[in-house]
Amino acid sequence: MAEAVAAGRAASRGVPGRSASGRSRHARILAALVALSALVYAASSLLRLRAFQASTYDLVIFDQALRSYSRFGAPVAMVKGVHNGFGPDFSVLGDHFSPILAVLAPLYWLHDGPETLLVAQAVLFALAAVPVWRYAARRFGPVSAHLVAGAYALSWPIAEALAFDFHEVAFVPLLSALLVERYDAGRRVQAALAAAGLLMVKEDMGLLLVGFGFFLLARRGERRAGAAYAAAGIAATWASSRVLISLFGGDNDYYWAYGSLGDGMADAAVRVLTHPWILPGAVGSPPVKLLTMALLVVPLLLLPLRSPLALAALPLLAERMLADRFPNWWEPGYHYNAFIVAILVMAAVDGAYRLRGRRPPAALTRLRPVAALRRSRPVAALRRMRPWRALRRHLPAAALLAGAVVTVPFFAFGDLADPGLYRPDGRDRAAGAAVAAVPDGALVETANNLGPALSARTRVLLWDREPRGAPWVVADIGRHTFPFTTLEEQRHRVARLINEGYRPVFRQAGYIVLTRESAAPR
């Protein structure tokens, strides 16, 4: 982790009033935090991969695309194109405009397989702690900044993103934190470069720039820059989603999820302007949307609500919460909340900084139990103690870290305490044997959780409801799997394959490997 050490040293420079030895010490602590986070993140993802908890949708999609990039081709993901009806030569740039993925292609020259993506994502997520630390250090000092960086590292959106394979979101916490931190440091050109990088991550990242523009518009003397960021974000979002997606063979309306607002962008805009009262209903239905939004700010002690920086996250959040399709968008699970987690952690820091020195509300201090506690001898003695005065400076950051720690058992990091993640059970062993029964180089339709184990040495398609005619099929009739709706449907699918001339060559613990070597792919 030499990069982490260098990043930590760079991060500690420029903190006012710190000696060279102090900067070096804090650099080592930060580097250790980044390295440990990357190690835990990577171990968590790789353990899930080994336990067949990763999925063809979406890990194999990205694995196939990066393998194509590494061979100097277009980022073709056959598994995505065939399953969604775009054809086997479909480029993922027609699904999401994410050209930044190409920077990971050289890593496939070192190791050609989905493990590469999982490790790269772990490192990218961990490195975002550096700009978060720098931002916090300017406000509360380096010690508190370590606690804030720890709160980011343990945040539940990062845990859930790691638990769901690899996605382009891997780049967003780092780039979004750099955008905020570099602008805060007065490095406007570097901030603009981070913004440009964000636009290469996904077609809707322009909305994050729009939100950042709203934040700048709320600051005195920054309105021209704010208008520029908002305008650039709107233009980039339109160009990516309405021009570039179709240019690469995709459907511009594939992810339109706002039928309750209108049949298209223009129709929805007119309806929202003329009937603005429909927005609260869309945001609150179904109620799980409210739960997700609460989970984003409650562990951060509601502090982001005190900072105008939270405006930067608002358009991306609204994009998901106003939707009435794709339930994954608004649930706490999956990776979508990781797009805004670094922004919200930094907004919490800013919110705490704005509250420093404020007296508690008078209504609260007049309550008899509170007033009695404030006048008690232990509290008075505590206030006079020098260690308490020193510790008091770190309370906001410590509270943020505590909020993150409390969430750990309830989200994906809590799975690391499950012994089953480290010891393969009977189905895991059967899955390994089923995968081993498929020859190298074969075209294979595979159950969702087995594709990642085959992607490096075979051509993987998703086993779904449609017959694809692949010579090999690895089916699962022991547990419900995407995209089938019931286990009975999976069994009928296997029976249909056998009727079509496939013969089983492996059966164990619900897994069935079937082959028809003479079959030609459709």
Short mmCIF file of C-alpha atoms in Angstrom, two decimals:
data_model
loop_
_atom_site.label_atom_id
_atom_site.label_comp_id
_atom_site.label_asym_id
_atom_site.label_seq_id
_atom_site.Cartn_x
_atom_site.Cartn_y
_atom_site.Cartn_z
CA MET A 1 0.00 0.00 0.00
CA ALA A 2 2.75 2.45 -0.95
CA GLU A 3 0.11 4.63 -2.62
CA ALA A 4 -1.79 4.86 0.66
CA VAL A 5 1.35 5.94 2.54
CA ALA A 6 2.10 8.63 -0.04
CA ALA A 7 -1.52 9.77 0.01
CA GLY A 8 -1.48 9.95 3.79
CA ARG A 9 1.67 12.08 3.79
CA ALA A 10 0.23 14.40 1.20
CA ALA A 11 -3.00 14.67 3.17
CA SER A 12 -1.28 15.71 6.40
CA ARG A 13 0.59 18.59 4.78
CA GLY A 14 -1.06 21.94 5.06
CA VAL A 15 -2.83 21.35 8.40
CA PRO A 16 -2.23 24.62 10.29
CA GLY A 17 -0.08 24.65 13.36
CA ARG A 18 1.32 21.14 13.04
CA SER A 19 4.98 20.21 13.28
CA ALA A 20 6.76 18.05 10.73
CA SER A 21 6.90 15.14 13.19
CA GLY A 22 3.18 15.52 13.93
CA ARG A 23 2.35 15.55 10.23
CA SER A 24 4.41 12.42 9.71
CA ARG A 25 2.68 10.65 12.58
CA HIS A 26 -0.77 11.53 11.30
CA ALA A 27 0.26 10.51 7.79
CA ARG A 28 1.19 7.07 9.08
CA ILE A 29 -2.09 6.74 10.96
CA LEU A 30 -4.09 7.74 7.89
CA ALA A 31 -2.09 5.42 5.65
CA ALA A 32 -2.73 2.56 8.08
CA LEU A 33 -6.45 3.35 8.08
CA VAL A 34 -6.58 3.35 4.27
CA ALA A 35 -4.54 0.14 4.02
CA LEU A 36 -6.60 -1.66 6.68
CA SER A 37 -9.86 -0.54 5.07
CA ALA A 38 -8.75 -1.74 1.64
CA LEU A 39 -7.66 -5.08 3.12
CA VAL A 40 -10.97 -5.62 4.94
CA TYR A 41 -12.99 -4.50 1.92
CA ALA A 42 -11.10 -6.79 -0.45
CA ALA A 43 -11.27 -9.75 1.95
CA SER A 44 -15.00 -9.25 2.38
CA SER A 45 -15.64 -9.21 -1.37
CA LEU A 46 -13.32 -12.13 -2.13
CA LEU A 47 -14.83 -14.25 0.62
CA ARG A 48 -18.28 -13.67 -0.84
CA LEU A 49 -16.96 -14.60 -4.26
CA ARG A 50 -15.47 -17.83 -2.91
CA ALA A 51 -18.75 -18.64 -1.11
CA PHE A 52 -20.71 -18.21 -4.38
CA GLN A 53 -22.48 -15.11 -3.03
CA ALA A 54 -21.43 -12.94 -5.98
CA SER A 55 -23.70 -12.76 -9.00
CA THR A 56 -23.60 -12.91 -12.77
CA TYR A 57 -25.76 -9.78 -12.66
CA ASP A 58 -23.72 -7.61 -12.19
CA LEU A 59 -20.18 -8.87 -11.62
CA VAL A 60 -19.88 -10.85 -14.87
CA ILE A 61 -21.20 -7.87 -16.84
CA PHE A 62 -18.29 -5.74 -15.69
CA ASP A 63 -15.82 -8.61 -15.92
CA GLN A 64 -16.67 -9.24 -19.58
CA ALA A 65 -16.52 -5.51 -20.36
CA LEU A 66 -13.11 -5.05 -18.71
CA ARG A 67 -11.74 -8.15 -20.43
CA SER A 68 -12.79 -6.60 -23.75
CA TYR A 69 -11.13 -3.30 -22.82
CA SER A 70 -7.94 -5.12 -21.82
CA ARG A 71 -7.80 -6.66 -25.30
CA PHE A 72 -8.18 -3.21 -26.90
CA GLY A 73 -11.78 -3.78 -27.92
CA ALA A 74 -15.11 -2.15 -27.16
CA PRO A 75 -16.47 -2.98 -23.68
CA VAL A 76 -18.76 -5.79 -24.82
CA ALA A 77 -20.75 -7.68 -22.20
CA MET A 78 -22.42 -10.58 -23.95
CA VAL A 79 -24.29 -11.61 -20.81
CA LYS A 80 -25.98 -8.20 -20.58
CA GLY A 81 -26.75 -7.91 -24.28
CA VAL A 82 -28.27 -11.37 -24.65
CA HIS A 83 -30.38 -11.29 -21.48
CA ASN A 84 -31.77 -7.80 -22.15
CA GLY A 85 -32.36 -8.30 -25.86
CA PHE A 86 -29.61 -6.07 -27.25
CA GLY A 87 -27.59 -8.88 -28.83
CA PRO A 88 -24.27 -10.58 -27.97
CA ASP A 89 -22.11 -7.67 -29.21
CA PHE A 90 -23.68 -5.14 -26.85
CA SER A 91 -21.36 -2.49 -25.38
CA VAL A 92 -21.93 -1.56 -21.75
CA LEU A 93 -21.55 2.09 -22.80
CA GLY A 94 -25.05 1.66 -24.24
CA ASP A 95 -26.28 0.66 -20.78
CA HIS A 96 -24.47 3.18 -18.60
CA PHE A 97 -22.03 5.75 -19.93
CA SER A 98 -19.02 4.75 -17.81
CA PRO A 99 -15.86 5.18 -19.91
CA ILE A 100 -13.79 5.60 -16.73
CA LEU A 101 -13.86 1.81 -16.37
CA ALA A 102 -11.21 1.65 -19.07
CA VAL A 103 -8.57 2.86 -16.59
CA LEU A 104 -8.84 -0.53 -14.85
CA ALA A 105 -8.15 -2.50 -18.02
CA PRO A 106 -4.35 -2.73 -17.49
CA LEU A 107 -5.02 -4.57 -14.22
CA TYR A 108 -6.42 -7.43 -16.31
CA TRP A 109 -2.96 -7.89 -17.81
CA LEU A 110 -1.86 -8.88 -14.29
CA HIS A 111 -4.88 -11.02 -13.41
CA ASP A 112 -7.71 -11.79 -15.81
CA GLY A 113 -10.75 -12.40 -13.63
CA PRO A 114 -13.48 -10.79 -11.50
CA GLU A 115 -11.20 -10.83 -8.46
CA THR A 116 -9.34 -7.93 -10.06
CA LEU A 117 -12.44 -5.77 -10.05
CA LEU A 118 -13.25 -6.56 -6.43
CA VAL A 119 -9.76 -5.65 -5.23
CA ALA A 120 -9.71 -2.46 -7.33
CA GLN A 121 -13.05 -1.41 -5.87
CA ALA A 122 -11.78 -2.04 -2.35
CA VAL A 123 -8.77 0.22 -2.92
CA LEU A 124 -10.84 2.98 -4.53
CA PHE A 125 -13.36 3.00 -1.69
CA ALA A 126 -10.57 3.07 0.89
CA LEU A 127 -8.69 5.94 -0.79
CA ALA A 128 -11.73 8.21 -0.43
CA ALA A 129 -10.85 8.42 3.27
CA VAL A 130 -7.91 10.70 2.35
CA PRO A 131 -9.89 13.72 1.06
CA VAL A 132 -12.50 13.13 3.77
CA TRP A 133 -9.68 13.32 6.32
CA ARG A 134 -8.26 16.51 4.82
CA TYR A 135 -11.64 18.22 4.83
CA ALA A 136 -12.27 17.27 8.47
CA ALA A 137 -8.73 18.18 9.55
CA ARG A 138 -9.20 21.80 8.46
CA ARG A 139 -12.18 22.12 10.76
CA PHE A 140 -11.43 19.97 13.78
CA GLY A 141 -7.75 19.03 13.54
CA PRO A 142 -6.02 15.79 12.53
CA VAL A 143 -7.08 13.70 15.53
CA SER A 144 -10.76 14.31 14.94
CA ALA A 145 -10.17 13.82 11.23
CA HIS A 146 -9.01 10.26 11.88
CA LEU A 147 -12.29 9.55 13.66
CA VAL A 148 -14.27 11.04 10.76
CA ALA A 149 -12.30 8.97 8.24
CA GLY A 150 -13.12 5.92 10.34
CA ALA A 151 -16.81 6.85 10.26
CA TYR A 152 -16.68 6.97 6.47
CA ALA A 153 -14.79 3.66 6.29
CA LEU A 154 -17.42 1.89 8.43
CA SER A 155 -20.43 3.55 6.82
CA TRP A 156 -23.24 1.20 5.84
CA PRO A 157 -23.55 2.41 2.21
CA ILE A 158 -19.96 1.31 1.59
CA ALA A 159 -20.68 -2.04 3.24
CA GLU A 160 -23.74 -2.64 1.08
CA ALA A 161 -21.90 -1.66 -2.11
CA LEU A 162 -19.13 -4.13 -1.32
CA ALA A 163 -21.69 -6.85 -0.68
CA PHE A 164 -23.17 -6.46 -4.17
CA ASP A 165 -20.28 -7.23 -6.49
CA PHE A 166 -18.51 -4.45 -8.42
CA HIS A 167 -20.07 -1.32 -9.92
CA GLU A 168 -18.94 1.99 -11.40
CA VAL A 169 -19.80 3.57 -8.03
CA ALA A 170 -16.33 2.44 -6.92
CA PHE A 171 -14.95 5.70 -8.34
CA VAL A 172 -17.56 8.06 -6.90
CA PRO A 173 -16.69 8.40 -3.19
CA LEU A 174 -13.08 9.26 -4.08
CA LEU A 175 -13.91 11.68 -6.90
CA SER A 176 -16.81 13.35 -5.09
CA ALA A 177 -14.74 13.79 -1.93
CA LEU A 178 -11.90 15.23 -4.02
CA LEU A 179 -14.32 17.65 -5.67
CA VAL A 180 -15.49 19.02 -2.32
CA GLU A 181 -12.11 18.95 -0.57
CA ARG A 182 -10.13 20.50 -3.42
CA TYR A 183 -12.69 23.28 -3.86
CA ASP A 184 -12.66 23.85 -0.10
CA ALA A 185 -8.86 24.12 -0.26
CA GLY A 186 -9.09 26.80 -2.95
CA ARG A 187 -7.74 24.46 -5.66
CA ARG A 188 -10.45 25.19 -8.20
CA VAL A 189 -8.70 23.61 -11.20
CA GLN A 190 -8.14 20.35 -9.31
CA ALA A 191 -11.78 20.40 -8.21
CA ALA A 192 -12.85 20.86 -11.83
CA LEU A 193 -10.71 17.87 -12.85
CA ALA A 194 -12.44 15.74 -10.20
CA ALA A 195 -15.78 16.95 -11.56
CA ALA A 196 -14.75 15.97 -15.09
CA GLY A 197 -13.78 12.54 -13.79
CA LEU A 198 -17.23 12.14 -12.24
CA LEU A 199 -18.85 12.78 -15.60
CA MET A 200 -16.95 9.77 -16.96
CA VAL A 201 -18.37 7.48 -14.25
CA LYS A 202 -22.06 7.35 -15.16
CA GLU A 203 -24.58 9.26 -17.22
CA ASP A 204 -26.32 10.75 -14.18
CA MET A 205 -23.22 12.06 -12.42
CA GLY A 206 -24.01 15.45 -13.91
CA LEU A 207 -26.74 15.58 -11.27
CA LEU A 208 -24.06 15.53 -8.59
CA LEU A 209 -22.47 18.55 -10.28
CA VAL A 210 -25.88 20.23 -10.36
CA GLY A 211 -26.16 19.63 -6.61
CA PHE A 212 -22.66 20.97 -6.05
CA GLY A 213 -23.70 24.03 -8.03
CA PHE A 214 -26.69 24.47 -5.70
CA PHE A 215 -24.28 24.33 -2.76
CA LEU A 216 -22.08 27.03 -4.28
CA LEU A 217 -25.11 29.19 -5.10
CA ALA A 218 -25.92 29.17 -1.39
CA ARG A 219 -22.49 30.68 -0.60
CA ARG A 220 -21.73 34.34 -0.86
CA GLY A 221 -19.32 35.14 -3.67
CA GLU A 222 -19.61 31.69 -5.28
CA ARG A 223 -22.73 32.19 -7.39
CA ARG A 224 -20.97 32.44 -10.72
CA ALA A 225 -19.10 29.19 -10.07
CA GLY A 226 -22.30 27.61 -8.78
CA ALA A 227 -24.20 28.52 -11.93
CA ALA A 228 -21.35 27.14 -14.05
CA TYR A 229 -21.33 23.80 -12.22
CA ALA A 230 -25.12 23.49 -12.38
CA ALA A 231 -25.23 24.34 -16.09
CA ALA A 232 -22.37 21.93 -16.87
CA GLY A 233 -24.09 19.18 -14.90
CA ILE A 234 -27.41 19.63 -16.68
CA ALA A 235 -25.74 19.67 -20.10
CA ALA A 236 -23.62 16.59 -19.33
CA THR A 237 -26.59 14.64 -17.99
CA TRP A 238 -28.65 15.43 -21.07
CA ALA A 239 -25.82 14.60 -23.49
CA SER A 240 -24.95 11.33 -21.76
CA SER A 241 -28.48 10.04 -21.24
CA ARG A 242 -30.14 11.31 -24.41
CA VAL A 243 -27.33 11.14 -26.98
CA LEU A 244 -24.39 8.95 -25.98
CA ILE A 245 -26.39 5.99 -24.63
CA SER A 246 -28.20 5.52 -27.94
CA LEU A 247 -24.99 6.22 -29.87
CA PHE A 248 -23.50 3.09 -28.28
CA GLY A 249 -26.53 0.94 -29.08
CA GLY A 250 -28.63 1.46 -25.97
CA ASP A 251 -32.16 2.65 -25.34
CA ASN A 252 -32.40 6.20 -23.97
CA ASP A 253 -35.66 5.37 -22.18
CA TYR A 254 -34.60 2.01 -20.74
CA TYR A 255 -34.17 3.46 -17.24
CA TRP A 256 -37.09 5.88 -17.35
CA ALA A 257 -38.74 5.13 -14.00
CA TYR A 258 -41.10 8.04 -13.43
CA GLY A 259 -44.40 6.95 -14.93
CA SER A 260 -46.30 8.58 -12.07
CA LEU A 261 -44.81 11.93 -13.10
CA GLY A 262 -45.11 11.64 -16.87
CA ASP A 263 -44.35 9.68 -20.02
CA GLY A 264 -41.02 11.39 -20.62
CA MET A 265 -38.68 14.07 -19.34
CA ALA A 266 -40.57 17.00 -20.88
CA ASP A 267 -43.97 15.66 -19.82
CA ALA A 268 -42.73 15.05 -16.27
CA ALA A 269 -41.22 18.54 -16.02
CA VAL A 270 -44.49 20.18 -17.08
CA ARG A 271 -46.52 18.07 -14.68
CA VAL A 272 -44.21 18.79 -11.74
CA LEU A 273 -44.36 22.53 -12.45
CA THR A 274 -48.14 22.53 -12.70
CA HIS A 275 -48.85 19.96 -9.98
CA PRO A 276 -45.95 20.25 -7.50
CA TRP A 277 -47.94 18.52 -4.76
CA ILE A 278 -47.39 15.15 -6.45
CA LEU A 279 -43.72 15.17 -5.41
CA PRO A 280 -44.22 14.41 -1.68
CA GLY A 281 -46.45 11.48 -2.60
CA ALA A 282 -43.85 10.11 -5.00
CA VAL A 283 -41.07 10.43 -2.42
CA GLY A 284 -43.08 8.70 0.30
CA SER A 285 -44.39 5.77 -1.74
CA PRO A 286 -43.47 3.09 -0.91
CA PRO A 287 -42.57 3.95 2.71
CA VAL A 288 -39.20 2.18 2.46
CA LYS A 289 -37.96 5.31 0.67
CA LEU A 290 -38.44 7.26 3.90
CA LEU A 291 -36.56 4.57 5.81
CA THR A 292 -33.61 4.76 3.42
CA MET A 293 -33.44 8.55 3.65
CA ALA A 294 -33.58 8.34 7.43
CA LEU A 295 -30.78 5.78 7.49
CA LEU A 296 -28.61 8.12 5.43
CA VAL A 297 -28.71 10.92 8.01
CA VAL A 298 -29.61 9.43 11.40
CA PRO A 299 -26.27 7.58 11.90
CA LEU A 300 -24.65 10.93 11.03
CA LEU A 301 -26.67 12.48 13.88
CA LEU A 302 -28.74 14.53 11.39
CA LEU A 303 -25.74 16.84 11.02
CA PRO A 304 -25.83 16.88 7.19
CA LEU A 305 -29.15 18.71 7.48
CA ARG A 306 -27.28 21.59 9.11
CA SER A 307 -24.90 22.02 6.17
CA PRO A 308 -25.63 23.49 2.73
CA LEU A 309 -23.18 20.92 1.38
CA ALA A 310 -26.00 18.37 1.66
CA LEU A 311 -27.52 20.11 -1.36
CA ALA A 312 -24.85 18.41 -3.46
CA ALA A 313 -26.43 15.01 -2.72
CA LEU A 314 -30.03 16.15 -3.24
CA PRO A 315 -30.44 15.72 -7.04
CA LEU A 316 -28.98 12.19 -7.04
CA LEU A 317 -31.18 11.26 -4.10
CA ALA A 318 -34.26 12.74 -5.79
CA GLU A 319 -33.47 10.78 -8.96
CA ARG A 320 -33.98 7.57 -7.02
CA MET A 321 -36.69 8.54 -4.57
CA LEU A 322 -39.03 9.98 -7.20
CA ALA A 323 -38.90 6.75 -9.22
CA ASP A 324 -41.75 4.24 -9.31
CA ARG A 325 -39.82 1.43 -11.07
CA PHE A 326 -36.64 -0.47 -10.13
CA PRO A 327 -37.25 -0.97 -6.37
CA ASN A 328 -33.53 -1.59 -5.88
CA TRP A 329 -32.98 2.15 -6.35
CA TRP A 330 -34.64 3.16 -3.12
CA GLU A 331 -33.86 0.27 -0.79
CA PRO A 332 -31.05 0.46 1.81
CA GLY A 333 -29.34 -2.55 0.22
CA TYR A 334 -27.38 -2.58 -3.03
CA HIS A 335 -24.84 0.03 -4.07
CA TYR A 336 -26.85 3.14 -4.86
CA ASN A 337 -26.38 4.90 -1.52
CA ALA A 338 -22.60 4.77 -1.92
CA PHE A 339 -22.90 7.43 -4.63
CA ILE A 340 -23.57 10.09 -1.98
CA VAL A 341 -22.03 8.72 1.21
CA ALA A 342 -18.77 10.72 1.07
CA ILE A 343 -20.70 13.94 0.42
CA LEU A 344 -22.98 13.26 3.40
CA VAL A 345 -20.09 12.47 5.75
CA MET A 346 -18.38 15.72 4.78
CA ALA A 347 -21.69 17.59 5.16
CA ALA A 348 -21.95 16.12 8.67
CA VAL A 349 -18.48 17.51 9.45
CA ASP A 350 -19.50 20.90 8.13
CA GLY A 351 -22.76 20.75 10.07
CA ALA A 352 -20.91 19.97 13.31
CA TYR A 353 -18.46 22.79 12.62
CA ARG A 354 -21.32 25.25 12.16
CA LEU A 355 -22.80 24.18 15.49
CA ARG A 356 -19.58 24.58 17.52
CA GLY A 357 -19.91 26.97 20.43
CA ARG A 358 -23.68 27.03 20.18
CA ARG A 359 -25.55 26.80 23.46
CA PRO A 360 -28.19 24.08 23.87
CA PRO A 361 -31.74 25.26 23.13
CA ALA A 362 -33.20 27.19 26.05
CA ALA A 363 -36.28 24.98 26.11
CA LEU A 364 -34.02 21.95 26.62
CA THR A 365 -31.89 23.49 29.38
CA ARG A 366 -35.00 24.59 31.30
CA LEU A 367 -36.17 21.00 31.64
CA ARG A 368 -35.77 20.07 35.31
CA PRO A 369 -33.74 16.85 34.82
CA VAL A 370 -31.39 18.57 32.35
CA ALA A 371 -30.94 21.63 34.56
CA ALA A 372 -30.24 19.44 37.60
CA LEU A 373 -27.67 17.44 35.66
CA ARG A 374 -25.90 20.59 34.44
CA ARG A 375 -25.66 21.91 38.04
CA SER A 376 -24.50 18.63 39.54
CA ARG A 377 -21.06 18.43 41.11
CA PRO A 378 -19.73 15.64 38.87
CA VAL A 379 -20.58 17.58 35.73
CA ALA A 380 -19.10 20.78 37.14
CA ALA A 381 -15.92 18.94 38.16
CA LEU A 382 -15.70 17.33 34.73
CA ARG A 383 -15.89 20.73 33.04
CA ARG A 384 -12.95 21.99 35.11
CA MET A 385 -10.71 19.06 34.19
CA ARG A 386 -8.11 19.80 31.52
CA PRO A 387 -8.43 16.36 29.84
CA TRP A 388 -12.16 16.99 29.46
CA ARG A 389 -11.50 20.30 27.73
CA ALA A 390 -9.09 18.55 25.39
CA LEU A 391 -11.47 15.65 24.79
CA ARG A 392 -14.40 17.97 24.15
CA ARG A 393 -12.86 19.10 20.87
CA HIS A 394 -13.12 15.56 19.52
CA LEU A 395 -16.67 14.79 20.65
CA PRO A 396 -18.38 15.61 17.30
CA ALA A 397 -16.03 13.33 15.37
CA ALA A 398 -16.25 10.62 18.03
CA ALA A 399 -20.05 10.79 17.84
CA LEU A 400 -19.93 10.33 14.05
CA LEU A 401 -17.67 7.31 14.44
CA ALA A 402 -19.98 5.87 17.12
CA GLY A 403 -22.95 6.33 14.79
CA ALA A 404 -21.17 4.34 12.09
CA VAL A 405 -20.12 1.60 14.55
CA VAL A 406 -23.72 1.16 15.70
CA THR A 407 -24.84 0.35 12.15
CA VAL A 408 -22.18 -2.34 11.57
CA PRO A 409 -24.13 -5.38 12.88
CA PHE A 410 -27.22 -4.48 10.84
CA PHE A 411 -25.58 -4.23 7.42
CA ALA A 412 -23.15 -6.18 5.29
CA PHE A 413 -20.06 -5.66 7.49
CA GLY A 414 -21.87 -7.67 10.14
CA ASP A 415 -21.69 -10.69 7.82
CA LEU A 416 -17.96 -10.87 8.48
CA ALA A 417 -18.82 -12.39 11.87
CA ASP A 418 -20.68 -15.27 10.18
CA PRO A 419 -18.58 -18.47 10.39
CA GLY A 420 -20.30 -19.74 7.26
CA LEU A 421 -18.47 -17.11 5.22
CA TYR A 422 -15.17 -18.82 6.01
CA ARG A 423 -16.18 -22.51 5.93
CA PRO A 424 -17.76 -23.85 2.73
CA ASP A 425 -20.91 -25.89 3.31
CA GLY A 426 -22.32 -28.74 1.24
CA ARG A 427 -23.95 -26.50 -1.36
CA ASP A 428 -20.75 -24.48 -1.75
CA ARG A 429 -18.80 -27.65 -2.43
CA ALA A 430 -21.46 -28.81 -4.87
CA ALA A 431 -21.31 -25.43 -6.63
CA GLY A 432 -17.55 -25.80 -7.02
CA ALA A 433 -17.95 -29.28 -8.46
CA ALA A 434 -20.67 -28.10 -10.86
CA VAL A 435 -18.48 -25.29 -12.12
CA ALA A 436 -15.55 -27.66 -12.57
CA ALA A 437 -17.68 -29.88 -14.82
CA VAL A 438 -17.82 -27.18 -17.52
CA PRO A 439 -14.84 -27.28 -19.93
CA ASP A 440 -12.64 -24.25 -20.60
CA GLY A 441 -13.74 -22.02 -23.44
CA ALA A 442 -17.31 -23.32 -23.47
CA LEU A 443 -20.38 -21.18 -24.03
CA VAL A 444 -22.46 -21.75 -20.90
CA GLU A 445 -25.76 -20.58 -19.49
CA THR A 446 -25.30 -20.42 -15.76
CA ALA A 447 -27.32 -19.79 -12.63
CA ASN A 448 -26.83 -16.27 -11.36
CA ASN A 449 -24.52 -17.09 -8.45
CA LEU A 450 -22.21 -19.36 -10.48
CA GLY A 451 -21.32 -17.06 -13.37
CA PRO A 452 -18.48 -15.26 -11.56
CA ALA A 453 -16.71 -18.58 -10.96
CA LEU A 454 -16.83 -19.36 -14.69
CA SER A 455 -16.33 -15.94 -16.24
CA ALA A 456 -12.53 -16.03 -16.44
CA ARG A 457 -12.36 -19.27 -18.47
CA THR A 458 -15.69 -19.60 -20.30
CA ARG A 459 -18.17 -17.44 -22.21
CA VAL A 460 -20.97 -16.86 -19.73
CA LEU A 461 -24.65 -16.24 -20.40
CA LEU A 462 -27.28 -15.90 -17.70
CA TRP A 463 -29.54 -18.92 -17.28
CA ASP A 464 -32.99 -17.37 -17.66
CA ARG A 465 -36.44 -18.10 -19.03
CA GLU A 466 -35.45 -17.95 -22.70
CA PRO A 467 -33.71 -20.89 -24.45
CA ARG A 468 -30.32 -19.72 -25.70
CA GLY A 469 -29.08 -22.97 -27.19
CA ALA A 470 -25.71 -22.88 -25.42
CA PRO A 471 -23.89 -26.24 -25.40
CA TRP A 472 -23.66 -26.15 -21.59
CA VAL A 473 -26.13 -25.15 -18.88
CA VAL A 474 -25.49 -24.99 -15.14
CA ALA A 475 -28.90 -24.83 -13.44
CA ASP A 476 -30.00 -24.51 -9.83
CA ILE A 477 -33.23 -26.15 -8.64
CA GLY A 478 -32.29 -26.10 -4.96
CA ARG A 479 -32.71 -22.39 -4.27
CA HIS A 480 -34.56 -19.52 -5.92
CA THR A 481 -32.30 -17.51 -8.21
CA PHE A 482 -32.60 -14.39 -10.36
CA PRO A 483 -34.31 -13.84 -12.80
CA PHE A 484 -36.85 -16.57 -12.10
CA THR A 485 -39.87 -15.75 -9.94
CA THR A 486 -40.27 -19.16 -8.26
CA LEU A 487 -38.31 -22.32 -7.65
CA GLU A 488 -40.98 -24.27 -9.51
CA GLU A 489 -40.30 -22.16 -12.59
CA GLN A 490 -36.63 -23.15 -12.41
CA ARG A 491 -37.56 -26.84 -12.27
CA HIS A 492 -39.83 -26.49 -15.28
CA ARG A 493 -36.99 -24.80 -17.12
CA VAL A 494 -34.68 -27.77 -16.46
CA ALA A 495 -37.37 -30.22 -17.56
CA ARG A 496 -37.77 -28.26 -20.77
CA LEU A 497 -34.03 -28.41 -21.43
CA ILE A 498 -34.05 -32.19 -21.01
CA ASN A 499 -37.01 -32.46 -23.40
CA GLU A 500 -34.99 -30.42 -25.91
CA GLY A 501 -32.19 -32.99 -25.88
CA TYR A 502 -29.88 -31.83 -23.07
CA ARG A 503 -28.50 -34.58 -20.88
CA PRO A 504 -27.51 -34.15 -17.20
CA VAL A 505 -23.85 -34.86 -16.47
CA PHE A 506 -23.81 -33.67 -12.87
CA ARG A 507 -26.40 -33.53 -10.06
CA GLN A 508 -25.66 -32.53 -6.48
CA ALA A 509 -27.32 -30.37 -3.78
CA GLY A 510 -29.74 -28.83 -6.26
CA TYR A 511 -27.17 -28.02 -8.95
CA ILE A 512 -27.54 -29.70 -12.35
CA VAL A 513 -25.06 -29.47 -15.21
CA LEU A 514 -26.55 -30.26 -18.61
CA THR A 515 -24.90 -30.45 -21.99
CA ARG A 516 -25.76 -30.82 -25.64
CA GLU A 517 -22.40 -30.51 -27.29
CA SER A 518 -23.87 -30.34 -30.76
CA ALA A 519 -26.09 -27.37 -29.85
CA ALA A 520 -25.41 -24.08 -31.59
CA PRO A 521 -25.89 -20.78 -29.76
CA ARG A 522 -28.81 -18.65 -30.84
#
